[in-house]
């Protein structure tokens, strides 16, 4: 009566050799592996990458490359399509050509005398508000610190009066609280006044305009993006056109382009 299973080891030739098995497993794993985001391309290439959106799915745009070492060509491509081609028909465009086209359009659209004058006004207001906000925060923090230390001293006095603590037990900590409160008061008294902000008449409009243009054309992509960040909210990429949404006006501007599309 056999009421259990018994495994009897046996030796027989393998159906496939070990090398073939390992190669099959490697291919199987690679087929299901999600593509990795290449942050290196996104960091050093693609001035408008953080502003661009796919006109079909609305998703973000990443940077990819094609070609070979020494002759790489970088492309903007829809992130949704890059991860799943069935999810979006998206498109790709050459980074260098689209960046230059958009910069040319921005210069003609933004760097007009009227817009530059408004940018100067906005910059002066921002400087004024930033200086005042920083001082207000510093003053509020110090006043709150003083109030907290005063409350701590009052609590110690109540504890001594009720016999919960002895005077000699709180003398040292009370001295520290008083010193910290005096230090906070001294810092309050020494807070500087806001630095004077230049008036509109003090700003050279042509020099201001040229500074913006040079920042856009800088070789440092971080400088370029900071300059664009105050002016551009997003840019939607479609076949044959790019629509730019500005931070300084309500109506977007659509620019046609003949930028060659990259590989799908």
PDB file of C-alpha atoms in Angstrom:
ATOM      1  CA  UNK A   1       0.000   0.000   0.000  1.00  0.00           C
ATOM      2  CA  UNK A   2       1.786   3.146  -1.227  1.00  0.00           C
ATOM      3  CA  UNK A   3       0.249   6.216   0.443  1.00  0.00           C
ATOM      4  CA  UNK A   4       3.007   8.671  -0.406  1.00  0.00           C
ATOM      5  CA  UNK A   5       4.954   9.853  -3.391  1.00  0.00           C
ATOM      6  CA  UNK A   6       8.558   8.920  -3.819  1.00  0.00           C
ATOM      7  CA  UNK A   7      10.884  10.855  -6.094  1.00  0.00           C
ATOM      8  CA  UNK A   8      13.545   8.691  -7.662  1.00  0.00           C
ATOM      9  CA  UNK A   9      16.452  10.756  -9.044  1.00  0.00           C
ATOM     10  CA  UNK A  10      17.570   9.963 -12.551  1.00  0.00           C
ATOM     11  CA  UNK A  11      20.221  11.235 -14.898  1.00  0.00           C
ATOM     12  CA  UNK A  12      19.515  11.928 -18.552  1.00  0.00           C
ATOM     13  CA  UNK A  13      21.003  14.196 -21.237  1.00  0.00           C
ATOM     14  CA  UNK A  14      19.740  17.814 -21.223  1.00  0.00           C
ATOM     15  CA  UNK A  15      17.340  18.713 -24.015  1.00  0.00           C
ATOM     16  CA  UNK A  16      19.313  21.942 -24.680  1.00  0.00           C
ATOM     17  CA  UNK A  17      22.799  22.917 -23.631  1.00  0.00           C
ATOM     18  CA  UNK A  18      23.450  25.434 -20.837  1.00  0.00           C
ATOM     19  CA  UNK A  19      24.663  28.210 -23.162  1.00  0.00           C
ATOM     20  CA  UNK A  20      21.470  28.078 -25.243  1.00  0.00           C
ATOM     21  CA  UNK A  21      19.360  28.105 -22.084  1.00  0.00           C
ATOM     22  CA  UNK A  22      21.166  31.149 -20.671  1.00  0.00           C
ATOM     23  CA  UNK A  23      20.761  33.049 -23.947  1.00  0.00           C
ATOM     24  CA  UNK A  24      17.040  32.238 -24.095  1.00  0.00           C
ATOM     25  CA  UNK A  25      16.551  33.525 -20.543  1.00  0.00           C
ATOM     26  CA  UNK A  26      18.463  36.719 -21.337  1.00  0.00           C
ATOM     27  CA  UNK A  27      16.238  37.428 -24.348  1.00  0.00           C
ATOM     28  CA  UNK A  28      13.103  36.627 -22.372  1.00  0.00           C
ATOM     29  CA  UNK A  29      14.080  39.035 -19.591  1.00  0.00           C
ATOM     30  CA  UNK A  30      15.040  41.797 -22.031  1.00  0.00           C
ATOM     31  CA  UNK A  31      11.676  41.533 -23.802  1.00  0.00           C
ATOM     32  CA  UNK A  32       9.772  42.379 -20.615  1.00  0.00           C
ATOM     33  CA  UNK A  33      12.183  44.914 -19.170  1.00  0.00           C
ATOM     34  CA  UNK A  34      10.883  48.469 -19.073  1.00  0.00           C
ATOM     35  CA  UNK A  35      13.092  50.985 -20.882  1.00  0.00           C
ATOM     36  CA  UNK A  36      15.175  53.115 -18.566  1.00  0.00           C
ATOM     37  CA  UNK A  37      14.834  56.888 -18.644  1.00  0.00           C
ATOM     38  CA  UNK A  38      18.122  58.355 -19.831  1.00  0.00           C
ATOM     39  CA  UNK A  39      18.459  61.358 -17.538  1.00  0.00           C
ATOM     40  CA  UNK A  40      21.845  62.231 -19.020  1.00  0.00           C
ATOM     41  CA  UNK A  41      20.279  63.211 -22.350  1.00  0.00           C
ATOM     42  CA  UNK A  42      17.490  65.108 -20.599  1.00  0.00           C
ATOM     43  CA  UNK A  43      19.944  67.046 -18.460  1.00  0.00           C
ATOM     44  CA  UNK A  44      22.439  68.266 -21.047  1.00  0.00           C
ATOM     45  CA  UNK A  45      20.329  68.376 -24.209  1.00  0.00           C
ATOM     46  CA  UNK A  46      16.980  69.906 -25.039  1.00  0.00           C
ATOM     47  CA  UNK A  47      16.517  73.489 -23.903  1.00  0.00           C
ATOM     48  CA  UNK A  48      12.724  73.279 -24.183  1.00  0.00           C
ATOM     49  CA  UNK A  49      12.375  69.744 -22.810  1.00  0.00           C
ATOM     50  CA  UNK A  50      10.754  70.786 -19.519  1.00  0.00           C
ATOM     51  CA  UNK A  51       8.312  73.076 -21.371  1.00  0.00           C
ATOM     52  CA  UNK A  52       7.283  70.755 -24.215  1.00  0.00           C
ATOM     53  CA  UNK A  53       4.132  68.623 -24.229  1.00  0.00           C
ATOM     54  CA  UNK A  54       2.924  66.124 -26.805  1.00  0.00           C
ATOM     55  CA  UNK A  55       0.090  67.623 -28.844  1.00  0.00           C
ATOM     56  CA  UNK A  56      -1.680  64.266 -29.088  1.00  0.00           C
ATOM     57  CA  UNK A  57      -1.692  62.843 -25.540  1.00  0.00           C
ATOM     58  CA  UNK A  58      -0.585  65.919 -23.565  1.00  0.00           C
ATOM     59  CA  UNK A  59       2.226  63.956 -21.963  1.00  0.00           C
ATOM     60  CA  UNK A  60       5.755  65.218 -21.254  1.00  0.00           C
ATOM     61  CA  UNK A  61       8.563  65.057 -23.773  1.00  0.00           C
ATOM     62  CA  UNK A  62      11.926  63.390 -23.253  1.00  0.00           C
ATOM     63  CA  UNK A  63      15.199  63.450 -25.157  1.00  0.00           C
ATOM     64  CA  UNK A  64      16.516  60.430 -27.043  1.00  0.00           C
ATOM     65  CA  UNK A  65      19.343  60.015 -29.510  1.00  0.00           C
ATOM     66  CA  UNK A  66      20.108  58.204 -32.728  1.00  0.00           C
ATOM     67  CA  UNK A  67      23.164  57.739 -34.908  1.00  0.00           C
ATOM     68  CA  UNK A  68      26.504  56.548 -33.596  1.00  0.00           C
ATOM     69  CA  UNK A  69      29.363  57.817 -31.373  1.00  0.00           C
ATOM     70  CA  UNK A  70      30.771  61.045 -32.706  1.00  0.00           C
ATOM     71  CA  UNK A  71      27.660  61.739 -34.797  1.00  0.00           C
ATOM     72  CA  UNK A  72      24.811  61.508 -32.322  1.00  0.00           C
ATOM     73  CA  UNK A  73      21.558  63.249 -33.244  1.00  0.00           C
ATOM     74  CA  UNK A  74      19.267  64.164 -30.345  1.00  0.00           C
ATOM     75  CA  UNK A  75      15.483  64.092 -30.631  1.00  0.00           C
ATOM     76  CA  UNK A  76      12.514  65.270 -28.638  1.00  0.00           C
ATOM     77  CA  UNK A  77      10.028  62.422 -28.353  1.00  0.00           C
ATOM     78  CA  UNK A  78       6.758  61.778 -26.542  1.00  0.00           C
ATOM     79  CA  UNK A  79       7.454  59.947 -23.267  1.00  0.00           C
ATOM     80  CA  UNK A  80       4.155  58.069 -23.510  1.00  0.00           C
ATOM     81  CA  UNK A  81       5.028  56.676 -26.933  1.00  0.00           C
ATOM     82  CA  UNK A  82       8.581  55.899 -25.857  1.00  0.00           C
ATOM     83  CA  UNK A  83       7.274  53.642 -23.091  1.00  0.00           C
ATOM     84  CA  UNK A  84       4.394  52.180 -25.119  1.00  0.00           C
ATOM     85  CA  UNK A  85       4.060  52.781 -28.867  1.00  0.00           C
ATOM     86  CA  UNK A  86       0.438  51.642 -28.795  1.00  0.00           C
ATOM     87  CA  UNK A  87      -0.537  54.322 -26.250  1.00  0.00           C
ATOM     88  CA  UNK A  88       0.226  57.388 -28.397  1.00  0.00           C
ATOM     89  CA  UNK A  89       1.104  57.973 -32.054  1.00  0.00           C
ATOM     90  CA  UNK A  90       3.296  60.910 -30.815  1.00  0.00           C
ATOM     91  CA  UNK A  91       6.090  62.361 -32.886  1.00  0.00           C
ATOM     92  CA  UNK A  92       9.739  63.253 -32.571  1.00  0.00           C
ATOM     93  CA  UNK A  93      11.702  66.304 -33.701  1.00  0.00           C
ATOM     94  CA  UNK A  94      15.377  67.173 -33.822  1.00  0.00           C
ATOM     95  CA  UNK A  95      16.365  68.975 -30.622  1.00  0.00           C
ATOM     96  CA  UNK A  96      18.847  71.442 -32.098  1.00  0.00           C
ATOM     97  CA  UNK A  97      16.601  72.562 -34.942  1.00  0.00           C
ATOM     98  CA  UNK A  98      13.430  72.911 -32.869  1.00  0.00           C
ATOM     99  CA  UNK A  99      15.258  74.773 -30.081  1.00  0.00           C
ATOM    100  CA  UNK A 100      16.725  77.290 -32.512  1.00  0.00           C
ATOM    101  CA  UNK A 101      13.403  77.780 -34.276  1.00  0.00           C
ATOM    102  CA  UNK A 102      11.550  78.445 -31.014  1.00  0.00           C
ATOM    103  CA  UNK A 103      14.263  80.805 -29.773  1.00  0.00           C
ATOM    104  CA  UNK A 104      14.061  82.801 -33.007  1.00  0.00           C
ATOM    105  CA  UNK A 105      10.284  83.036 -32.677  1.00  0.00           C
ATOM    106  CA  UNK A 106      10.520  84.019 -29.012  1.00  0.00           C
ATOM    107  CA  UNK A 107      12.963  86.804 -29.758  1.00  0.00           C
ATOM    108  CA  UNK A 108      10.650  88.301 -32.362  1.00  0.00           C
ATOM    109  CA  UNK A 109       7.585  87.856 -30.121  1.00  0.00           C
ATOM    110  CA  UNK A 110       8.954  88.780 -26.706  1.00  0.00           C
ATOM    111  CA  UNK A 111      11.869  91.145 -27.196  1.00  0.00           C
ATOM    112  CA  UNK A 112       9.805  94.025 -28.552  1.00  0.00           C
ATOM    113  CA  UNK A 113      10.096  97.459 -26.856  1.00  0.00           C
ATOM    114  CA  UNK A 114       6.627  97.164 -25.305  1.00  0.00           C
ATOM    115  CA  UNK A 115       7.162  93.695 -23.841  1.00  0.00           C
ATOM    116  CA  UNK A 116      10.687  94.484 -22.632  1.00  0.00           C
ATOM    117  CA  UNK A 117       9.338  97.529 -20.798  1.00  0.00           C
ATOM    118  CA  UNK A 118       6.753  95.331 -19.068  1.00  0.00           C
ATOM    119  CA  UNK A 119       9.436  92.789 -18.160  1.00  0.00           C
ATOM    120  CA  UNK A 120      11.469  95.572 -16.546  1.00  0.00           C
ATOM    121  CA  UNK A 121       8.455  96.647 -14.472  1.00  0.00           C
ATOM    122  CA  UNK A 122       7.820  93.039 -13.407  1.00  0.00           C
ATOM    123  CA  UNK A 123      11.483  92.543 -12.465  1.00  0.00           C
ATOM    124  CA  UNK A 124      11.530  95.686 -10.319  1.00  0.00           C
ATOM    125  CA  UNK A 125       8.317  94.637  -8.566  1.00  0.00           C
ATOM    126  CA  UNK A 126       9.760  91.177  -7.956  1.00  0.00           C
ATOM    127  CA  UNK A 127      12.948  92.631  -6.464  1.00  0.00           C
ATOM    128  CA  UNK A 128      10.936  94.915  -4.198  1.00  0.00           C
ATOM    129  CA  UNK A 129       8.620  92.161  -3.012  1.00  0.00           C
ATOM    130  CA  UNK A 130      11.452  89.678  -2.470  1.00  0.00           C
ATOM    131  CA  UNK A 131      13.418  92.083  -0.276  1.00  0.00           C
ATOM    132  CA  UNK A 132      10.360  92.987   1.790  1.00  0.00           C
ATOM    133  CA  UNK A 133       9.255  89.358   2.140  1.00  0.00           C
ATOM    134  CA  UNK A 134      12.674  88.253   3.367  1.00  0.00           C
ATOM    135  CA  UNK A 135      12.786  90.976   6.030  1.00  0.00           C
ATOM    136  CA  UNK A 136       9.208  90.313   7.102  1.00  0.00           C
ATOM    137  CA  UNK A 137       9.943  86.615   7.556  1.00  0.00           C
ATOM    138  CA  UNK A 138      13.120  87.306   9.539  1.00  0.00           C
ATOM    139  CA  UNK A 139      11.285  89.773  11.789  1.00  0.00           C
ATOM    140  CA  UNK A 140       8.378  87.375  12.360  1.00  0.00           C
ATOM    141  CA  UNK A 141      10.707  84.474  13.213  1.00  0.00           C
ATOM    142  CA  UNK A 142      12.605  86.546  15.788  1.00  0.00           C
ATOM    143  CA  UNK A 143       9.438  87.914  17.382  1.00  0.00           C
ATOM    144  CA  UNK A 144       8.020  84.397  17.674  1.00  0.00           C
ATOM    145  CA  UNK A 145      11.274  83.246  19.249  1.00  0.00           C
ATOM    146  CA  UNK A 146      11.119  86.048  21.802  1.00  0.00           C
ATOM    147  CA  UNK A 147       7.515  85.207  22.689  1.00  0.00           C
ATOM    148  CA  UNK A 148       8.360  81.523  23.106  1.00  0.00           C
ATOM    149  CA  UNK A 149      11.277  82.261  25.452  1.00  0.00           C
ATOM    150  CA  UNK A 150       9.173  84.691  27.494  1.00  0.00           C
ATOM    151  CA  UNK A 151       6.503  82.009  27.867  1.00  0.00           C
ATOM    152  CA  UNK A 152       9.128  79.501  29.003  1.00  0.00           C
ATOM    153  CA  UNK A 153      10.337  81.922  31.698  1.00  0.00           C
ATOM    154  CA  UNK A 154       6.768  82.486  32.879  1.00  0.00           C
ATOM    155  CA  UNK A 155       6.176  78.734  33.131  1.00  0.00           C
ATOM    156  CA  UNK A 156       9.322  78.323  35.233  1.00  0.00           C
ATOM    157  CA  UNK A 157       8.191  81.119  37.565  1.00  0.00           C
ATOM    158  CA  UNK A 158       4.775  79.463  38.015  1.00  0.00           C
ATOM    159  CA  UNK A 159       6.401  76.096  38.733  1.00  0.00           C
ATOM    160  CA  UNK A 160       8.600  77.655  41.447  1.00  0.00           C
ATOM    161  CA  UNK A 161       5.648  79.558  42.971  1.00  0.00           C
ATOM    162  CA  UNK A 162       3.628  76.336  43.233  1.00  0.00           C
ATOM    163  CA  UNK A 163       6.497  74.426  44.768  1.00  0.00           C
ATOM    164  CA  UNK A 164       6.771  72.054  41.815  1.00  0.00           C
ATOM    165  CA  UNK A 165      10.383  73.121  41.251  1.00  0.00           C
ATOM    166  CA  UNK A 166      12.968  74.666  43.504  1.00  0.00           C
ATOM    167  CA  UNK A 167      14.553  78.002  42.609  1.00  0.00           C
ATOM    168  CA  UNK A 168      18.036  76.505  42.432  1.00  0.00           C
ATOM    169  CA  UNK A 169      16.738  73.914  39.966  1.00  0.00           C
ATOM    170  CA  UNK A 170      15.612  76.493  37.421  1.00  0.00           C
ATOM    171  CA  UNK A 171      18.240  79.204  37.854  1.00  0.00           C
ATOM    172  CA  UNK A 172      20.587  77.884  35.173  1.00  0.00           C
ATOM    173  CA  UNK A 173      17.943  77.249  32.515  1.00  0.00           C
ATOM    174  CA  UNK A 174      16.219  80.569  33.262  1.00  0.00           C
ATOM    175  CA  UNK A 175      19.525  82.374  32.704  1.00  0.00           C
ATOM    176  CA  UNK A 176      19.897  80.630  29.332  1.00  0.00           C
ATOM    177  CA  UNK A 177      16.359  81.611  28.320  1.00  0.00           C
ATOM    178  CA  UNK A 178      16.972  85.263  29.217  1.00  0.00           C
ATOM    179  CA  UNK A 179      20.224  85.314  27.239  1.00  0.00           C
ATOM    180  CA  UNK A 180      18.551  83.780  24.177  1.00  0.00           C
ATOM    181  CA  UNK A 181      15.709  86.298  24.435  1.00  0.00           C
ATOM    182  CA  UNK A 182      18.177  89.185  24.641  1.00  0.00           C
ATOM    183  CA  UNK A 183      20.000  87.808  21.585  1.00  0.00           C
ATOM    184  CA  UNK A 184      16.740  87.670  19.630  1.00  0.00           C
ATOM    185  CA  UNK A 185      15.961  91.253  20.605  1.00  0.00           C
ATOM    186  CA  UNK A 186      19.432  92.359  19.504  1.00  0.00           C
ATOM    187  CA  UNK A 187      18.960  90.664  16.121  1.00  0.00           C
ATOM    188  CA  UNK A 188      15.608  92.386  15.719  1.00  0.00           C
ATOM    189  CA  UNK A 189      17.176  95.765  16.372  1.00  0.00           C
ATOM    190  CA  UNK A 190      19.956  95.115  13.858  1.00  0.00           C
ATOM    191  CA  UNK A 191      17.784  93.959  10.958  1.00  0.00           C
ATOM    192  CA  UNK A 192      18.795  95.955   7.866  1.00  0.00           C
ATOM    193  CA  UNK A 193      16.443  98.107   5.881  1.00  0.00           C
ATOM    194  CA  UNK A 194      15.512  96.883   2.402  1.00  0.00           C
ATOM    195  CA  UNK A 195      18.067  97.807  -0.220  1.00  0.00           C
ATOM    196  CA  UNK A 196      16.859 100.462  -2.627  1.00  0.00           C
ATOM    197  CA  UNK A 197      15.415  98.994  -5.806  1.00  0.00           C
ATOM    198  CA  UNK A 198      16.215 100.775  -9.075  1.00  0.00           C
ATOM    199  CA  UNK A 199      13.451 102.760 -10.713  1.00  0.00           C
ATOM    200  CA  UNK A 200      12.306 102.169 -14.273  1.00  0.00           C
ATOM    201  CA  UNK A 201      14.203 105.258 -15.419  1.00  0.00           C
ATOM    202  CA  UNK A 202      17.452 103.756 -14.080  1.00  0.00           C
ATOM    203  CA  UNK A 203      17.229 100.687 -16.348  1.00  0.00           C
ATOM    204  CA  UNK A 204      18.684 100.754 -19.853  1.00  0.00           C
ATOM    205  CA  UNK A 205      16.010  99.092 -21.997  1.00  0.00           C
ATOM    206  CA  UNK A 206      18.420  98.049 -24.748  1.00  0.00           C
ATOM    207  CA  UNK A 207      20.893  96.582 -22.259  1.00  0.00           C
ATOM    208  CA  UNK A 208      18.074  94.710 -20.499  1.00  0.00           C
ATOM    209  CA  UNK A 209      16.852  93.289 -23.806  1.00  0.00           C
ATOM    210  CA  UNK A 210      20.355  92.215 -24.783  1.00  0.00           C
ATOM    211  CA  UNK A 211      20.872  90.539 -21.388  1.00  0.00           C
ATOM    212  CA  UNK A 212      17.760  88.409 -21.969  1.00  0.00           C
ATOM    213  CA  UNK A 213      18.854  87.496 -25.477  1.00  0.00           C
ATOM    214  CA  UNK A 214      22.349  86.519 -24.309  1.00  0.00           C
ATOM    215  CA  UNK A 215      20.896  84.402 -21.502  1.00  0.00           C
ATOM    216  CA  UNK A 216      18.738  82.525 -24.034  1.00  0.00           C
ATOM    217  CA  UNK A 217      21.754  81.935 -26.261  1.00  0.00           C
ATOM    218  CA  UNK A 218      24.073  81.043 -23.376  1.00  0.00           C
ATOM    219  CA  UNK A 219      26.135  77.868 -23.562  1.00  0.00           C
ATOM    220  CA  UNK A 220      24.977  77.006 -20.040  1.00  0.00           C
ATOM    221  CA  UNK A 221      21.611  75.260 -20.370  1.00  0.00           C
ATOM    222  CA  UNK A 222      20.741  76.051 -16.729  1.00  0.00           C
ATOM    223  CA  UNK A 223      21.109  79.780 -17.438  1.00  0.00           C
ATOM    224  CA  UNK A 224      18.962  79.393 -20.547  1.00  0.00           C
ATOM    225  CA  UNK A 225      16.193  77.554 -18.717  1.00  0.00           C
ATOM    226  CA  UNK A 226      16.099  80.103 -15.875  1.00  0.00           C
ATOM    227  CA  UNK A 227      15.699  82.891 -18.430  1.00  0.00           C
ATOM    228  CA  UNK A 228      12.889  81.038 -20.184  1.00  0.00           C
ATOM    229  CA  UNK A 229      11.149  79.967 -16.989  1.00  0.00           C
ATOM    230  CA  UNK A 230       9.822  83.474 -16.296  1.00  0.00           C
ATOM    231  CA  UNK A 231       8.370  83.846 -19.773  1.00  0.00           C
ATOM    232  CA  UNK A 232       7.193  80.441 -20.994  1.00  0.00           C
ATOM    233  CA  UNK A 233       4.642  78.180 -19.317  1.00  0.00           C
ATOM    234  CA  UNK A 234       4.590  75.365 -21.872  1.00  0.00           C
ATOM    235  CA  UNK A 235       4.905  74.584 -25.574  1.00  0.00           C
ATOM    236  CA  UNK A 236       2.698  71.994 -27.293  1.00  0.00           C
ATOM    237  CA  UNK A 237       4.321  70.142 -30.176  1.00  0.00           C
ATOM    238  CA  UNK A 238       2.262  68.989 -33.171  1.00  0.00           C
ATOM    239  CA  UNK A 239       3.231  68.013 -36.725  1.00  0.00           C
ATOM    240  CA  UNK A 240       4.250  71.201 -38.484  1.00  0.00           C
ATOM    241  CA  UNK A 241       3.595  73.552 -35.588  1.00  0.00           C
ATOM    242  CA  UNK A 242       4.413  74.407 -31.985  1.00  0.00           C
ATOM    243  CA  UNK A 243       2.045  76.396 -29.762  1.00  0.00           C
ATOM    244  CA  UNK A 244       3.744  78.415 -27.022  1.00  0.00           C
ATOM    245  CA  UNK A 245       1.841  79.466 -23.891  1.00  0.00           C
ATOM    246  CA  UNK A 246       3.446  82.542 -22.339  1.00  0.00           C
ATOM    247  CA  UNK A 247       3.503  83.449 -18.659  1.00  0.00           C
ATOM    248  CA  UNK A 248       3.079  87.165 -19.388  1.00  0.00           C
ATOM    249  CA  UNK A 249      -0.012  87.093 -21.626  1.00  0.00           C
ATOM    250  CA  UNK A 250      -3.214  85.087 -21.925  1.00  0.00           C
ATOM    251  CA  UNK A 251      -3.187  84.245 -25.633  1.00  0.00           C
ATOM    252  CA  UNK A 252      -0.822  81.504 -26.829  1.00  0.00           C
ATOM    253  CA  UNK A 253       1.129  81.859 -30.064  1.00  0.00           C
ATOM    254  CA  UNK A 254       1.297  79.114 -32.683  1.00  0.00           C
ATOM    255  CA  UNK A 255       4.409  78.896 -34.844  1.00  0.00           C
ATOM    256  CA  UNK A 256       4.688  76.733 -37.927  1.00  0.00           C
ATOM    257  CA  UNK A 257       7.896  74.810 -38.386  1.00  0.00           C
ATOM    258  CA  UNK A 258       9.532  72.535 -40.904  1.00  0.00           C
ATOM    259  CA  UNK A 259      11.697  70.716 -38.392  1.00  0.00           C
ATOM    260  CA  UNK A 260      12.499  67.253 -39.764  1.00  0.00           C
ATOM    261  CA  UNK A 261      10.883  64.561 -37.688  1.00  0.00           C
ATOM    262  CA  UNK A 262      13.071  61.918 -36.157  1.00  0.00           C
ATOM    263  CA  UNK A 263      12.576  58.154 -36.072  1.00  0.00           C
ATOM    264  CA  UNK A 264       9.272  57.002 -34.491  1.00  0.00           C
TER     265      UNK A 264
END
